[in-house]
PDB file of C-alpha atoms in Angstrom:
ATOM      1  CA  UNK A   1     -57.244 123.506 131.656  1.00  0.00           C
ATOM      2  CA  UNK A   2     -60.388 122.015 130.173  1.00  0.00           C
ATOM      3  CA  UNK A   3     -60.378 118.272 129.618  1.00  0.00           C
ATOM      4  CA  UNK A   4     -59.432 117.374 126.062  1.00  0.00           C
ATOM      5  CA  UNK A   5     -60.248 114.275 124.103  1.00  0.00           C
ATOM      6  CA  UNK A   6     -57.426 112.162 122.726  1.00  0.00           C
ATOM      7  CA  UNK A   7     -58.282 113.703 119.314  1.00  0.00           C
ATOM      8  CA  UNK A   8     -57.217 117.123 120.661  1.00  0.00           C
ATOM      9  CA  UNK A   9     -53.781 115.885 121.650  1.00  0.00           C
ATOM     10  CA  UNK A  10     -50.742 115.123 119.533  1.00  0.00           C
ATOM     11  CA  UNK A  11     -48.992 111.838 120.339  1.00  0.00           C
ATOM     12  CA  UNK A  12     -45.280 112.112 119.672  1.00  0.00           C
ATOM     13  CA  UNK A  13     -41.887 110.841 120.814  1.00  0.00           C
ATOM     14  CA  UNK A  14     -40.101 113.127 123.207  1.00  0.00           C
ATOM     15  CA  UNK A  15     -37.007 115.101 122.238  1.00  0.00           C
ATOM     16  CA  UNK A  16     -33.852 115.650 124.299  1.00  0.00           C
ATOM     17  CA  UNK A  17     -34.786 119.279 124.920  1.00  0.00           C
ATOM     18  CA  UNK A  18     -38.076 118.152 126.519  1.00  0.00           C
ATOM     19  CA  UNK A  19     -36.278 117.146 129.710  1.00  0.00           C
ATOM     20  CA  UNK A  20     -37.986 119.753 131.960  1.00  0.00           C
ATOM     21  CA  UNK A  21     -41.408 118.423 130.874  1.00  0.00           C
ATOM     22  CA  UNK A  22     -40.208 114.818 131.334  1.00  0.00           C
ATOM     23  CA  UNK A  23     -39.278 115.713 134.912  1.00  0.00           C
ATOM     24  CA  UNK A  24     -42.536 117.601 135.590  1.00  0.00           C
ATOM     25  CA  UNK A  25     -44.761 114.778 134.301  1.00  0.00           C
ATOM     26  CA  UNK A  26     -42.828 112.121 136.225  1.00  0.00           C
ATOM     27  CA  UNK A  27     -43.135 114.099 139.445  1.00  0.00           C
ATOM     28  CA  UNK A  28     -46.871 114.536 138.803  1.00  0.00           C
ATOM     29  CA  UNK A  29     -47.189 110.767 138.253  1.00  0.00           C
ATOM     30  CA  UNK A  30     -45.409 110.053 141.513  1.00  0.00           C
ATOM     31  CA  UNK A  31     -47.944 112.254 143.367  1.00  0.00           C
ATOM     32  CA  UNK A  32     -50.854 110.116 142.090  1.00  0.00           C
ATOM     33  CA  UNK A  33     -52.725 108.266 144.863  1.00  0.00           C
ATOM     34  CA  UNK A  34     -51.909 104.926 143.172  1.00  0.00           C
ATOM     35  CA  UNK A  35     -48.225 105.722 142.551  1.00  0.00           C
ATOM     36  CA  UNK A  36     -47.182 103.204 145.220  1.00  0.00           C
ATOM     37  CA  UNK A  37     -48.774 100.469 143.075  1.00  0.00           C
ATOM     38  CA  UNK A  38     -47.556 101.748 139.721  1.00  0.00           C
ATOM     39  CA  UNK A  39     -43.980 102.947 140.158  1.00  0.00           C
ATOM     40  CA  UNK A  40     -40.858 101.610 141.838  1.00  0.00           C
ATOM     41  CA  UNK A  41     -39.558 105.020 142.894  1.00  0.00           C
ATOM     42  CA  UNK A  42     -41.020 107.630 145.202  1.00  0.00           C
ATOM     43  CA  UNK A  43     -41.680 111.297 144.589  1.00  0.00           C
ATOM     44  CA  UNK A  44     -38.889 112.165 147.030  1.00  0.00           C
ATOM     45  CA  UNK A  45     -36.345 109.997 145.184  1.00  0.00           C
ATOM     46  CA  UNK A  46     -37.243 111.519 141.811  1.00  0.00           C
ATOM     47  CA  UNK A  47     -37.339 115.092 143.108  1.00  0.00           C
ATOM     48  CA  UNK A  48     -33.763 114.741 144.381  1.00  0.00           C
ATOM     49  CA  UNK A  49     -32.398 113.768 140.952  1.00  0.00           C
ATOM     50  CA  UNK A  50     -30.172 116.278 139.207  1.00  0.00           C
ATOM     51  CA  UNK A  51     -31.006 118.123 135.997  1.00  0.00           C
ATOM     52  CA  UNK A  52     -28.255 116.058 134.341  1.00  0.00           C
ATOM     53  CA  UNK A  53     -30.199 112.881 135.196  1.00  0.00           C
ATOM     54  CA  UNK A  54     -33.367 114.220 133.523  1.00  0.00           C
ATOM     55  CA  UNK A  55     -31.389 115.456 130.519  1.00  0.00           C
ATOM     56  CA  UNK A  56     -29.811 112.019 130.082  1.00  0.00           C
ATOM     57  CA  UNK A  57     -33.172 110.288 130.491  1.00  0.00           C
ATOM     58  CA  UNK A  58     -34.795 112.480 127.825  1.00  0.00           C
ATOM     59  CA  UNK A  59     -31.877 112.080 125.415  1.00  0.00           C
ATOM     60  CA  UNK A  60     -31.841 108.294 125.853  1.00  0.00           C
ATOM     61  CA  UNK A  61     -35.568 107.783 125.317  1.00  0.00           C
ATOM     62  CA  UNK A  62     -36.183 110.539 122.797  1.00  0.00           C
ATOM     63  CA  UNK A  63     -36.136 110.717 119.029  1.00  0.00           C
ATOM     64  CA  UNK A  64     -33.035 109.002 117.722  1.00  0.00           C
ATOM     65  CA  UNK A  65     -32.485 106.884 120.828  1.00  0.00           C
ATOM     66  CA  UNK A  66     -32.283 103.141 120.207  1.00  0.00           C
ATOM     67  CA  UNK A  67     -32.620 101.650 123.689  1.00  0.00           C
ATOM     68  CA  UNK A  68     -35.946 103.231 124.607  1.00  0.00           C
ATOM     69  CA  UNK A  69     -38.683 105.492 123.322  1.00  0.00           C
ATOM     70  CA  UNK A  70     -40.973 107.701 125.396  1.00  0.00           C
ATOM     71  CA  UNK A  71     -44.227 108.909 123.859  1.00  0.00           C
ATOM     72  CA  UNK A  72     -46.261 111.835 125.179  1.00  0.00           C
ATOM     73  CA  UNK A  73     -49.684 113.280 124.510  1.00  0.00           C
ATOM     74  CA  UNK A  74     -49.281 117.025 124.080  1.00  0.00           C
ATOM     75  CA  UNK A  75     -52.018 119.640 123.963  1.00  0.00           C
ATOM     76  CA  UNK A  76     -51.920 122.692 121.695  1.00  0.00           C
ATOM     77  CA  UNK A  77     -50.814 124.701 124.736  1.00  0.00           C
ATOM     78  CA  UNK A  78     -47.749 122.461 125.200  1.00  0.00           C
ATOM     79  CA  UNK A  79     -49.159 120.780 128.315  1.00  0.00           C
ATOM     80  CA  UNK A  80     -48.446 117.046 128.512  1.00  0.00           C
ATOM     81  CA  UNK A  81     -51.495 114.932 129.335  1.00  0.00           C
ATOM     82  CA  UNK A  82     -49.803 111.532 129.569  1.00  0.00           C
ATOM     83  CA  UNK A  83     -46.889 109.346 128.668  1.00  0.00           C
ATOM     84  CA  UNK A  84     -45.690 105.794 128.084  1.00  0.00           C
ATOM     85  CA  UNK A  85     -42.141 104.490 127.594  1.00  0.00           C
ATOM     86  CA  UNK A  86     -40.895 101.307 125.931  1.00  0.00           C
ATOM     87  CA  UNK A  87     -37.467  99.994 126.948  1.00  0.00           C
ATOM     88  CA  UNK A  88     -35.721  97.627 124.550  1.00  0.00           C
ATOM     89  CA  UNK A  89     -34.521  94.397 126.196  1.00  0.00           C
ATOM     90  CA  UNK A  90     -32.051  92.386 124.149  1.00  0.00           C
ATOM     91  CA  UNK A  91     -32.035  88.578 124.063  1.00  0.00           C
ATOM     92  CA  UNK A  92     -29.278  87.084 126.204  1.00  0.00           C
ATOM     93  CA  UNK A  93     -29.333  89.877 128.794  1.00  0.00           C
ATOM     94  CA  UNK A  94     -30.848  89.992 132.272  1.00  0.00           C
ATOM     95  CA  UNK A  95     -33.771  92.271 133.112  1.00  0.00           C
ATOM     96  CA  UNK A  96     -34.059  94.674 136.059  1.00  0.00           C
ATOM     97  CA  UNK A  97     -35.474  91.901 138.291  1.00  0.00           C
ATOM     98  CA  UNK A  98     -32.672  89.445 137.491  1.00  0.00           C
ATOM     99  CA  UNK A  99     -34.644  87.291 135.044  1.00  0.00           C
ATOM    100  CA  UNK A 100     -33.047  86.216 131.743  1.00  0.00           C
ATOM    101  CA  UNK A 101     -34.334  87.909 128.593  1.00  0.00           C
ATOM    102  CA  UNK A 102     -34.902  85.119 126.088  1.00  0.00           C
ATOM    103  CA  UNK A 103     -35.735  87.219 123.020  1.00  0.00           C
ATOM    104  CA  UNK A 104     -35.639  90.795 121.817  1.00  0.00           C
ATOM    105  CA  UNK A 105     -38.604  92.490 123.437  1.00  0.00           C
ATOM    106  CA  UNK A 106     -40.026  95.745 124.657  1.00  0.00           C
ATOM    107  CA  UNK A 107     -40.784  96.516 128.274  1.00  0.00           C
ATOM    108  CA  UNK A 108     -43.502  99.121 128.856  1.00  0.00           C
ATOM    109  CA  UNK A 109     -42.814 101.387 131.846  1.00  0.00           C
ATOM    110  CA  UNK A 110     -43.871 104.764 133.165  1.00  0.00           C
ATOM    111  CA  UNK A 111     -47.505 104.597 132.050  1.00  0.00           C
ATOM    112  CA  UNK A 112     -49.268 107.721 133.299  1.00  0.00           C
ATOM    113  CA  UNK A 113     -52.246 109.798 132.207  1.00  0.00           C
ATOM    114  CA  UNK A 114     -53.292 112.871 134.188  1.00  0.00           C
ATOM    115  CA  UNK A 115     -56.601 112.285 136.019  1.00  0.00           C
ATOM    116  CA  UNK A 116     -58.548 114.815 133.929  1.00  0.00           C
ATOM    117  CA  UNK A 117     -57.698 112.830 130.759  1.00  0.00           C
ATOM    118  CA  UNK A 118     -58.503 109.349 132.039  1.00  0.00           C
ATOM    119  CA  UNK A 119     -61.343 107.577 130.267  1.00  0.00           C
ATOM    120  CA  UNK A 120     -60.847 109.649 127.092  1.00  0.00           C
ATOM    121  CA  UNK A 121     -59.069 106.994 125.027  1.00  0.00           C
ATOM    122  CA  UNK A 122     -55.713 108.662 125.614  1.00  0.00           C
ATOM    123  CA  UNK A 123     -54.032 105.636 127.195  1.00  0.00           C
ATOM    124  CA  UNK A 124     -55.016 103.540 124.173  1.00  0.00           C
ATOM    125  CA  UNK A 125     -53.642 106.198 121.809  1.00  0.00           C
ATOM    126  CA  UNK A 126     -50.336 106.258 123.710  1.00  0.00           C
ATOM    127  CA  UNK A 127     -50.139 102.447 123.657  1.00  0.00           C
ATOM    128  CA  UNK A 128     -50.946 102.375 119.939  1.00  0.00           C
ATOM    129  CA  UNK A 129     -48.000 104.692 119.230  1.00  0.00           C
ATOM    130  CA  UNK A 130     -45.679 102.746 121.513  1.00  0.00           C
ATOM    131  CA  UNK A 131     -46.627  99.388 119.993  1.00  0.00           C
ATOM    132  CA  UNK A 132     -46.313 100.713 116.440  1.00  0.00           C
ATOM    133  CA  UNK A 133     -42.769 101.817 117.276  1.00  0.00           C
ATOM    134  CA  UNK A 134     -41.936  98.492 118.995  1.00  0.00           C
ATOM    135  CA  UNK A 135     -43.141  96.382 116.073  1.00  0.00           C
ATOM    136  CA  UNK A 136     -41.469  98.775 113.620  1.00  0.00           C
ATOM    137  CA  UNK A 137     -38.041  98.158 115.132  1.00  0.00           C
ATOM    138  CA  UNK A 138     -38.566  94.397 115.064  1.00  0.00           C
ATOM    139  CA  UNK A 139     -39.345  93.588 118.687  1.00  0.00           C
ATOM    140  CA  UNK A 140     -40.819  90.099 119.041  1.00  0.00           C
ATOM    141  CA  UNK A 141     -43.095  90.847 121.978  1.00  0.00           C
ATOM    142  CA  UNK A 142     -43.872  93.606 124.433  1.00  0.00           C
ATOM    143  CA  UNK A 143     -44.313  93.076 128.133  1.00  0.00           C
ATOM    144  CA  UNK A 144     -45.079  95.024 131.256  1.00  0.00           C
ATOM    145  CA  UNK A 145     -45.088  94.382 134.953  1.00  0.00           C
ATOM    146  CA  UNK A 146     -48.138  95.384 137.008  1.00  0.00           C
ATOM    147  CA  UNK A 147     -48.793  95.194 140.746  1.00  0.00           C
ATOM    148  CA  UNK A 148     -51.202  92.424 141.727  1.00  0.00           C
ATOM    149  CA  UNK A 149     -53.475  95.000 143.422  1.00  0.00           C
ATOM    150  CA  UNK A 150     -53.569  97.464 140.504  1.00  0.00           C
ATOM    151  CA  UNK A 151     -56.813  96.127 139.044  1.00  0.00           C
ATOM    152  CA  UNK A 152     -57.581  99.273 136.994  1.00  0.00           C
ATOM    153  CA  UNK A 153     -54.291  98.987 135.118  1.00  0.00           C
ATOM    154  CA  UNK A 154     -54.710  95.233 134.655  1.00  0.00           C
ATOM    155  CA  UNK A 155     -58.134  95.832 133.131  1.00  0.00           C
ATOM    156  CA  UNK A 156     -56.728  98.279 130.596  1.00  0.00           C
ATOM    157  CA  UNK A 157     -53.813  96.005 129.698  1.00  0.00           C
ATOM    158  CA  UNK A 158     -56.184  93.104 129.064  1.00  0.00           C
ATOM    159  CA  UNK A 159     -58.355  95.314 126.824  1.00  0.00           C
ATOM    160  CA  UNK A 160     -55.199  96.300 124.925  1.00  0.00           C
ATOM    161  CA  UNK A 161     -54.497  92.606 124.222  1.00  0.00           C
ATOM    162  CA  UNK A 162     -51.913  91.864 126.912  1.00  0.00           C
ATOM    163  CA  UNK A 163     -52.287  88.560 128.758  1.00  0.00           C
ATOM    164  CA  UNK A 164     -50.697  87.283 131.970  1.00  0.00           C
ATOM    165  CA  UNK A 165     -47.617  85.178 131.206  1.00  0.00           C
ATOM    166  CA  UNK A 166     -47.611  83.409 134.562  1.00  0.00           C
ATOM    167  CA  UNK A 167     -44.354  85.080 135.633  1.00  0.00           C
ATOM    168  CA  UNK A 168     -44.557  86.775 139.015  1.00  0.00           C
ATOM    169  CA  UNK A 169     -41.970  89.170 140.369  1.00  0.00           C
ATOM    170  CA  UNK A 170     -41.539  89.936 144.081  1.00  0.00           C
ATOM    171  CA  UNK A 171     -41.796  93.675 144.690  1.00  0.00           C
ATOM    172  CA  UNK A 172     -38.350  95.105 145.499  1.00  0.00           C
ATOM    173  CA  UNK A 173     -38.288  96.023 149.188  1.00  0.00           C
ATOM    174  CA  UNK A 174     -41.609  94.261 149.859  1.00  0.00           C
ATOM    175  CA  UNK A 175     -41.205  90.587 148.843  1.00  0.00           C
ATOM    176  CA  UNK A 176     -44.610  89.711 150.330  1.00  0.00           C
ATOM    177  CA  UNK A 177     -46.168  91.720 147.474  1.00  0.00           C
ATOM    178  CA  UNK A 178     -46.168  90.461 143.900  1.00  0.00           C
ATOM    179  CA  UNK A 179     -46.106  92.014 140.482  1.00  0.00           C
ATOM    180  CA  UNK A 180     -47.428  90.182 137.436  1.00  0.00           C
ATOM    181  CA  UNK A 181     -45.964  90.059 133.946  1.00  0.00           C
ATOM    182  CA  UNK A 182     -48.391  90.705 131.074  1.00  0.00           C
ATOM    183  CA  UNK A 183     -47.259  90.132 127.478  1.00  0.00           C
ATOM    184  CA  UNK A 184     -48.394  90.913 123.962  1.00  0.00           C
ATOM    185  CA  UNK A 185     -46.924  88.824 121.175  1.00  0.00           C
ATOM    186  CA  UNK A 186     -46.185  90.420 117.841  1.00  0.00           C
ATOM    187  CA  UNK A 187     -49.154  89.695 115.579  1.00  0.00           C
TER     188      UNK A 187
END
């Protein structure tokens, strides 16, 4: 497939019936050389998941879902070039790392753009769609967690307006490594 610009791709929320593509893109992301810095699961763990898991994931983060929204960049041929997901975290709950959630916010996860589309503006286009959705449903801020050694991702997040909050999170299974919280306040 020839490399496309972000203008050649449609950014849209996923649909429940997209589950096979959700699975394929996630497995591709977990094969990336930097996957160990970007994702908390391994390729092997994801590959072992049942079709029912992927169906539930797509239904929960697709059009009509209220707890999350996954956006993809889709070419005219149906090929997905990248994705980003926003999870809704409600005030008064506890996040995945055990920290209290103090206000209604979004948590960006699963950021991935295929290598042949990197540098094209696609990640920005995906983030723009995700943030538009987050602000549209009344989230007060959006955050993400990034590995301390993932400098490329940190650079993009800073360009997108995210700033370090000062919160650090020990990496599950490797407490000597740290992840950093970046936040973007609603403007």
